């Protein structure tokens, strides 16, 4: 199969992709966070195709994407009180909500769990596709399992060429890291995956939340969080500490077979240095992180070092993704 990249701004292309979904096929589409690999969420066979194309573990459930708050009704058996407050503030947008699933949601979407993850994306092409299709779309990030999530149509093409018919190109994703996953089935909402809606913001709105467990093991996590993710081929070491110190540490170790992910304001001149935003600019870091990881992954190096931001606000999400990419291989210069 030849994979074709289509302009997401052309409504004929949206119609074409909606037809593919109706036929039980897969298409990649842009969202504001990362590109998704979509299938008809109510068609078990179509959903199985997602797991196959990604090489995804069957125990890792998918997010169901809807185009309105109303679309949620048929997918869940109970809408918690806090739902309205959250969707009023964050939908459409990068917040995924976990609720009790109804029978219409196939078991493979939720990996056999009694709960389903739902979000309404903000990207106009994602909303147009869901509306043209006329139903919910199950979509994980459009990368093979374990690789960095795609934030450009080209990333999806590099990863899935030959496996899907179409990629809707809606430009670079403006957020760049995946949605926050919030479980609202219990008395206190629980962050299962930190994302672009930060824990600080959620605490502000809800007062009481259980924050994500960022360690490799621990119970309050999404099933997906236990797997190694975003990992480049060469081992990655995350270097924690004051940026001036971590830059010094990394530059002392640079050679032809080393690459580094550096802040713009601390990057030094070396062909294997890729920068991803100023040290305090977490929004830019989030937007550029996965592309930077892909760039160093394409270099023939045997080791990669990365600076990491302060664990505050969106910086905490950037740190979470970098630590996962490093398989928790950390050096803390503060110790
Ligand atoms: O921004 C995003 O969320 C992107 C775009 C495409 O929407 N999607 C995405 O999907 O990141 P994926 O499949 O890469 O990550 C979904 C996460 C996984 O960690 C999964 O375990 C968790 O959501 N999840 C899904 N359903 C769940 C459930 N019922 N209970 C707990 N965690 C769930
Ligand atoms: Mg993913």
Coordinates of C-alpha atoms and ligand atoms in Angstrom, one line a residue:
X1 CA 0.0 0.0 0.0
X2 CA 1.2 3.5 -0.9
X3 CA 0.7 6.1 1.8
X4 CA -0.5 9.4 0.5
X5 CA -0.2 12.7 2.5
X6 CA -3.3 14.9 2.0
X7 CA -3.9 18.5 2.8
X8 CA -6.2 18.6 5.8
X9 CA -7.6 22.0 4.8
X10 CA -9.2 20.5 1.7
X11 CA -12.7 19.3 2.6
X12 CA -12.6 16.7 -0.2
X13 CA -9.7 15.1 1.6
X14 CA -11.7 15.0 4.9
X15 CA -14.6 13.3 3.0
X16 CA -12.2 10.8 1.5
X17 CA -10.7 9.9 4.9
X18 CA -14.1 9.7 6.5
X19 CA -15.0 7.1 3.8
X20 CA -11.9 5.1 4.7
X21 CA -13.0 5.1 8.3
X22 CA -16.5 3.9 7.3
X23 CA -14.9 1.1 5.4
X24 CA -13.1 -0.1 8.5
X25 CA -9.7 1.4 7.5
X26 CA -7.2 3.6 9.3
X27 CA -6.2 7.2 8.7
X28 CA -3.7 9.4 10.5
X29 CA -4.9 12.9 11.3
X30 CA -3.6 16.0 13.1
X31 CA -4.7 17.0 16.6
X32 CA -3.4 20.0 18.6
X33 CA -1.3 17.6 20.8
X34 CA 0.2 15.0 18.4
X35 CA -0.9 13.2 15.3
X36 CA -3.4 10.3 15.9
X37 CA -3.9 7.0 14.1
X38 CA -7.7 6.7 13.8
X39 CA -10.3 4.0 13.3
X40 CA -14.0 3.7 13.8
X41 CA -14.2 3.4 17.7
X42 CA -17.3 1.3 17.5
X43 CA -15.9 -1.3 15.1
X44 CA -13.8 -3.9 16.9
X45 CA -12.1 -5.2 13.7
X46 CA -11.1 -1.7 12.6
X47 CA -9.7 -1.0 16.1
X48 CA -7.7 -4.2 15.9
X49 CA -6.0 -2.7 12.9
X50 CA -4.6 0.1 15.0
X51 CA -3.0 -2.4 17.4
X52 CA -1.5 -4.2 14.4
X53 CA -0.2 -1.1 12.6
X54 CA 1.4 0.3 15.8
X55 CA 2.7 -3.1 17.2
X56 CA 0.8 -2.0 20.3
X57 CA 0.4 -4.2 23.4
X58 CA -3.2 -5.4 23.7
X59 CA -3.4 -4.3 27.4
X60 CA -2.9 -0.7 26.5
X61 CA -6.3 1.0 25.9
X62 CA -7.0 3.8 23.3
X63 CA -8.5 7.2 23.6
X64 CA -11.9 7.8 21.9
X65 CA -12.2 11.2 20.1
X66 CA -15.5 13.0 19.9
X67 CA -16.7 16.2 18.2
X68 CA -19.0 17.4 20.9
X69 CA -19.8 17.1 24.6
X70 CA -23.1 15.4 23.7
X71 CA -21.2 12.6 21.8
X72 CA -20.0 11.4 25.2
X73 CA -23.5 10.3 26.4
X74 CA -23.8 7.0 24.5
X75 CA -20.2 6.0 25.3
X76 CA -20.5 6.1 29.1
X77 CA -22.9 4.8 31.7
X78 CA -22.4 7.6 34.2
X79 CA -21.3 11.2 33.8
X80 CA -19.6 12.3 37.0
X81 CA -20.5 15.7 38.5
X82 CA -17.0 17.2 37.9
X83 CA -17.3 16.4 34.1
X84 CA -19.2 19.6 33.3
X85 CA -16.7 21.9 35.0
X86 CA -13.8 20.2 33.2
X87 CA -15.3 20.2 29.7
X88 CA -16.5 23.8 30.1
X89 CA -12.9 24.8 30.7
X90 CA -10.8 22.4 28.6
X91 CA -12.9 21.0 25.7
X92 CA -12.2 21.1 22.9
X93 CA -8.6 20.6 24.0
X94 CA -5.9 18.4 25.4
X95 CA -7.7 16.8 28.4
X96 CA -8.7 13.1 28.2
X97 CA -11.3 12.0 30.7
X98 CA -11.7 8.4 32.0
X99 CA -15.3 7.4 32.7
X100 CA -17.3 4.1 33.1
X101 CA -17.8 2.7 29.6
X102 CA -21.1 1.7 28.1
X103 CA -21.7 -1.5 26.1
X104 CA -21.3 0.2 22.7
X105 CA -17.6 0.6 23.2
X106 CA -15.8 -2.6 22.0
X107 CA -13.6 -4.3 24.6
X108 CA -10.4 -3.9 22.5
X109 CA -10.7 -0.1 22.7
X110 CA -10.5 -0.2 26.4
X111 CA -8.2 -3.2 26.7
X112 CA -10.9 -5.0 28.6
X113 CA -11.2 -2.3 31.3
X114 CA -14.6 -1.1 32.5
X115 CA -13.6 2.5 31.8
X116 CA -13.1 4.4 28.6
X117 CA -10.8 7.4 27.8
X118 CA -12.5 10.2 25.9
X119 CA -11.4 13.6 24.6
X120 CA -12.7 16.3 22.2
X121 CA -9.7 17.6 20.3
X122 CA -9.3 21.2 19.3
X123 CA -7.7 20.9 15.9
X124 CA -10.2 21.9 13.2
X125 CA -9.2 19.0 10.9
X126 CA -9.7 16.5 13.7
X127 CA -13.2 17.9 14.5
X128 CA -14.0 18.0 10.8
X129 CA -13.0 14.4 10.3
X130 CA -15.0 13.1 13.3
X131 CA -18.1 15.1 12.0
X132 CA -17.7 13.9 8.4
X133 CA -17.3 10.3 9.7
X134 CA -20.3 10.8 11.9
X135 CA -19.1 8.9 15.0
X136 CA -16.3 8.5 17.6
X137 CA -12.8 7.8 16.4
X138 CA -10.4 5.7 18.5
X139 CA -6.9 7.0 18.1
X140 CA -3.6 6.5 19.8
X141 CA -0.6 8.6 18.8
X142 CA 0.4 7.7 15.2
X143 CA 3.8 6.2 15.9
X144 CA 5.0 2.6 16.3
X145 CA 4.8 1.7 20.0
X146 CA 7.9 2.9 21.9
X147 CA 8.9 5.6 19.4
X148 CA 8.4 9.4 20.0
X149 CA 4.9 10.6 19.2
X150 CA 4.6 12.4 15.8
X151 CA 4.1 16.1 15.7
X152 CA 4.4 16.6 11.9
X153 CA 2.8 14.7 9.0
X154 CA 6.3 13.8 7.9
X155 CA 6.9 12.0 11.2
X156 CA 3.9 9.8 10.6
X157 CA 5.0 9.1 7.0
X158 CA 8.5 8.1 8.2
X159 CA 6.9 5.7 10.7
X160 CA 3.9 4.3 8.9
X161 CA 4.6 4.5 5.2
X162 CA 3.0 1.5 3.5
X163 CA 0.8 0.6 6.5
X164 CA -2.0 3.2 6.1
X165 CA -3.6 4.7 3.0
X166 CA -3.7 8.4 4.0
X167 CA -2.2 11.0 6.4
X168 CA -4.1 14.2 6.7
X169 CA -1.5 17.0 7.0
X170 CA -2.7 19.8 9.3
X171 CA 0.7 21.3 9.9
X172 CA 2.9 21.1 13.0
X173 CA 1.0 20.2 16.2
X174 CA 0.9 23.4 18.3
X175 CA 1.1 21.7 21.7
X176 CA 3.5 18.9 20.9
X177 CA 3.0 16.6 23.9
X178 CA 0.0 14.3 24.4
X179 CA -3.1 15.1 26.4
X180 CA -3.4 14.9 30.1
X181 CA -5.3 11.7 31.1
X182 CA -7.6 12.3 34.1
X183 CA -9.6 9.6 35.8
X184 CA -12.8 11.0 37.1
X185 CA -14.5 7.7 38.1
X186 CA -13.6 8.1 41.8
X187 CA -14.2 10.7 44.5
X188 CA -10.9 12.5 43.8
X189 CA -9.9 13.0 40.2
X190 CA -6.6 11.2 39.4
X191 CA -4.0 12.3 36.8
X192 CA -2.9 9.1 35.1
X193 CA -0.6 10.8 32.6
X194 CA 0.7 14.3 32.9
X195 CA 0.1 16.3 29.7
X196 CA -0.4 19.8 28.4
X197 CA -3.1 20.6 30.9
X198 CA -0.8 20.8 34.0
X199 CA -1.4 19.4 37.5
X200 CA -1.1 22.9 38.8
X201 CA -4.0 24.1 36.6
X202 CA -6.2 21.1 37.6
X203 CA -5.5 21.7 41.3
X204 CA -6.5 25.3 40.8
X205 CA -9.8 24.3 39.3
X206 CA -10.6 21.2 41.4
X207 CA -8.7 21.8 44.6
X208 CA -8.2 18.1 45.2
X209 CA -6.5 15.8 42.7
X210 CA -4.2 12.8 42.9
X211 CA -1.1 13.6 40.8
X212 CA 0.5 11.1 38.4
X213 CA 3.0 8.6 39.6
X214 CA 6.0 9.5 37.5
X215 CA 8.2 6.5 38.5
X216 CA 8.4 3.4 36.4
X217 CA 6.3 1.4 38.8
X218 CA 3.4 2.4 40.9
X219 CA -0.3 1.9 40.7
X220 CA -1.9 5.3 39.8
X221 CA -0.9 5.2 36.2
X222 CA -2.4 4.6 32.8
X223 CA -1.7 1.1 31.5
X224 CA 0.4 2.8 28.8
X225 CA 2.7 4.5 31.2
X226 CA 4.4 1.3 32.3
X227 CA 6.0 0.8 28.9
X228 CA 9.3 2.4 27.7
X229 CA 8.3 5.2 25.4
X230 CA 9.7 7.8 23.1
X231 CA 13.0 6.0 23.2
X232 CA 15.7 6.8 20.7
X233 CA 17.9 3.9 19.5
X234 CA 21.0 5.1 21.3
X235 CA 20.9 5.2 25.1
X236 CA 19.8 8.6 26.4
X237 CA 20.9 10.1 29.7
X238 CA 18.9 12.9 31.2
X239 CA 21.2 15.4 33.1
X240 CA 19.4 17.1 36.0
X241 CA 20.7 20.4 37.6
X242 CA 21.3 24.1 36.9
X243 CA 21.4 24.6 33.2
X244 CA 24.8 26.2 33.3
X245 CA 26.1 23.0 35.1
X246 CA 24.4 20.5 32.9
X247 CA 25.6 22.3 29.8
X248 CA 29.2 22.1 31.1
X249 CA 28.8 18.4 32.0
X250 CA 27.4 17.6 28.5
X251 CA 29.9 19.7 26.5
X252 CA 32.8 17.9 28.3
X253 CA 31.4 14.6 27.0
X254 CA 30.7 15.6 23.4
X255 CA 32.5 13.8 20.5
X256 CA 31.6 12.5 17.1
X257 CA 29.5 9.6 18.5
X258 CA 27.6 11.7 21.1
X259 CA 24.5 13.8 20.5
X260 CA 22.8 16.3 22.9
X261 CA 19.4 17.8 23.4
X262 CA 20.1 21.3 24.7
X263 CA 18.2 24.5 25.6
X264 CA 18.5 27.2 22.9
X265 CA 20.2 29.5 25.5
X266 CA 22.7 26.9 26.5
X267 CA 23.4 25.1 23.2
X268 CA 27.0 25.1 22.1
X269 CA 28.3 24.8 18.6
X270 CA 28.6 21.1 17.6
X271 CA 27.0 19.3 14.7
X272 CA 25.2 16.8 17.0
X273 CA 23.5 19.4 19.2
X274 CA 19.8 19.8 18.7
X275 CA 18.1 22.5 20.7
X276 CA 14.4 22.6 21.9
X277 CA 13.6 26.0 23.3
X278 CA 14.9 28.4 26.0
X279 CA 15.4 26.8 29.4
X280 CA 12.4 28.7 30.9
X281 CA 10.1 28.4 27.8
X282 CA 8.2 25.2 28.5
X283 CA 5.6 25.8 25.8
X284 CA 8.3 25.8 23.1
X285 CA 10.1 22.8 24.7
X286 CA 6.9 20.8 24.6
X287 CA 6.3 21.8 21.0
X288 CA 9.8 20.9 19.8
X289 CA 10.6 17.9 22.1
X290 CA 9.5 15.0 20.0
X291 CA 11.0 16.4 16.7
X292 CA 14.3 17.0 18.6
X293 CA 14.2 13.4 19.9
X294 CA 13.6 12.1 16.3
X295 CA 16.5 14.3 15.0
X296 CA 19.0 12.9 17.5
X297 CA 17.6 9.4 16.8
X298 CA 18.6 9.8 13.1
X299 CA 22.2 10.5 14.0
X300 CA 24.7 7.6 14.0
X301 CA 25.7 8.1 17.6
X302 CA 26.2 5.7 20.5
X303 CA 25.1 8.0 23.3
X304 CA 22.7 11.0 23.8
X305 CA 22.6 13.5 26.6
X306 CA 19.7 15.8 27.4
X307 CA 19.1 18.9 29.5
X308 CA 15.8 19.0 31.3
X309 CA 13.7 21.9 32.5
X310 CA 12.4 22.6 36.1
X311 CA 9.6 20.3 37.0
X312 CA 7.0 23.1 37.1
X313 CA 3.9 23.5 35.1
X314 CA 4.3 22.2 31.5
X315 CA 8.0 21.7 32.4
X316 CA 6.9 18.7 34.5
X317 CA 5.4 17.1 31.4
X318 CA 8.5 17.7 29.4
X319 CA 10.6 16.1 32.2
X320 CA 8.1 13.2 32.3
X321 CA 8.6 12.4 28.6
X322 CA 12.3 12.8 28.7
X323 CA 12.7 10.5 31.7
X324 CA 10.6 7.9 29.9
X325 CA 12.7 8.3 26.8
X326 CA 15.8 7.8 29.0
X327 CA 14.2 4.7 30.6
X328 CA 15.0 6.5 33.8
X329 CA 18.7 6.7 33.1
X330 CA 19.4 9.9 35.0
X331 CA 22.4 11.9 36.4
X332 CA 21.5 14.4 39.0
X333 CA 24.3 17.0 39.4
X334 CA 22.6 18.4 42.5
X335 CA 23.4 15.2 44.4
Ligands
LIG1 O1 -3.0 13.8 22.9 C1 -3.3 12.6 22.9 O2 -3.8 12.0 23.9 C2 -3.1 11.8 21.7 C3 -3.9 12.3 20.6 C4 -3.9 11.5 19.3 O3 -5.3 12.4 21.0 N1 -3.3 10.4 21.9 C5 -2.6 9.6 22.6 O4 -2.9 8.3 22.7 O5 -1.5 10.0 23.2 P1 -2.0 7.1 23.3 O6 -2.8 5.9 22.9 O7 -0.7 7.2 22.7 O8 -2.1 7.2 24.8 C6 -3.3 7.0 25.5 C7 -3.0 6.9 27.0 C8 -2.2 5.6 27.3 O9 -1.3 5.9 28.3 C9 -3.4 4.7 27.8 O10 -2.9 3.7 28.7 C10 -4.3 5.7 28.5 O11 -4.3 6.8 27.7 N2 -5.7 5.1 28.6 C11 -6.5 5.0 27.6 N3 -7.7 4.4 28.1 C12 -7.5 4.3 29.4 C13 -8.4 3.8 30.5 N4 -9.6 3.4 30.3 N5 -7.9 3.8 31.7 C14 -6.6 4.3 32.0 N6 -5.8 4.8 31.0 C15 -6.2 4.8 29.8
LIG2 MG1 1.3 7.2 22.4

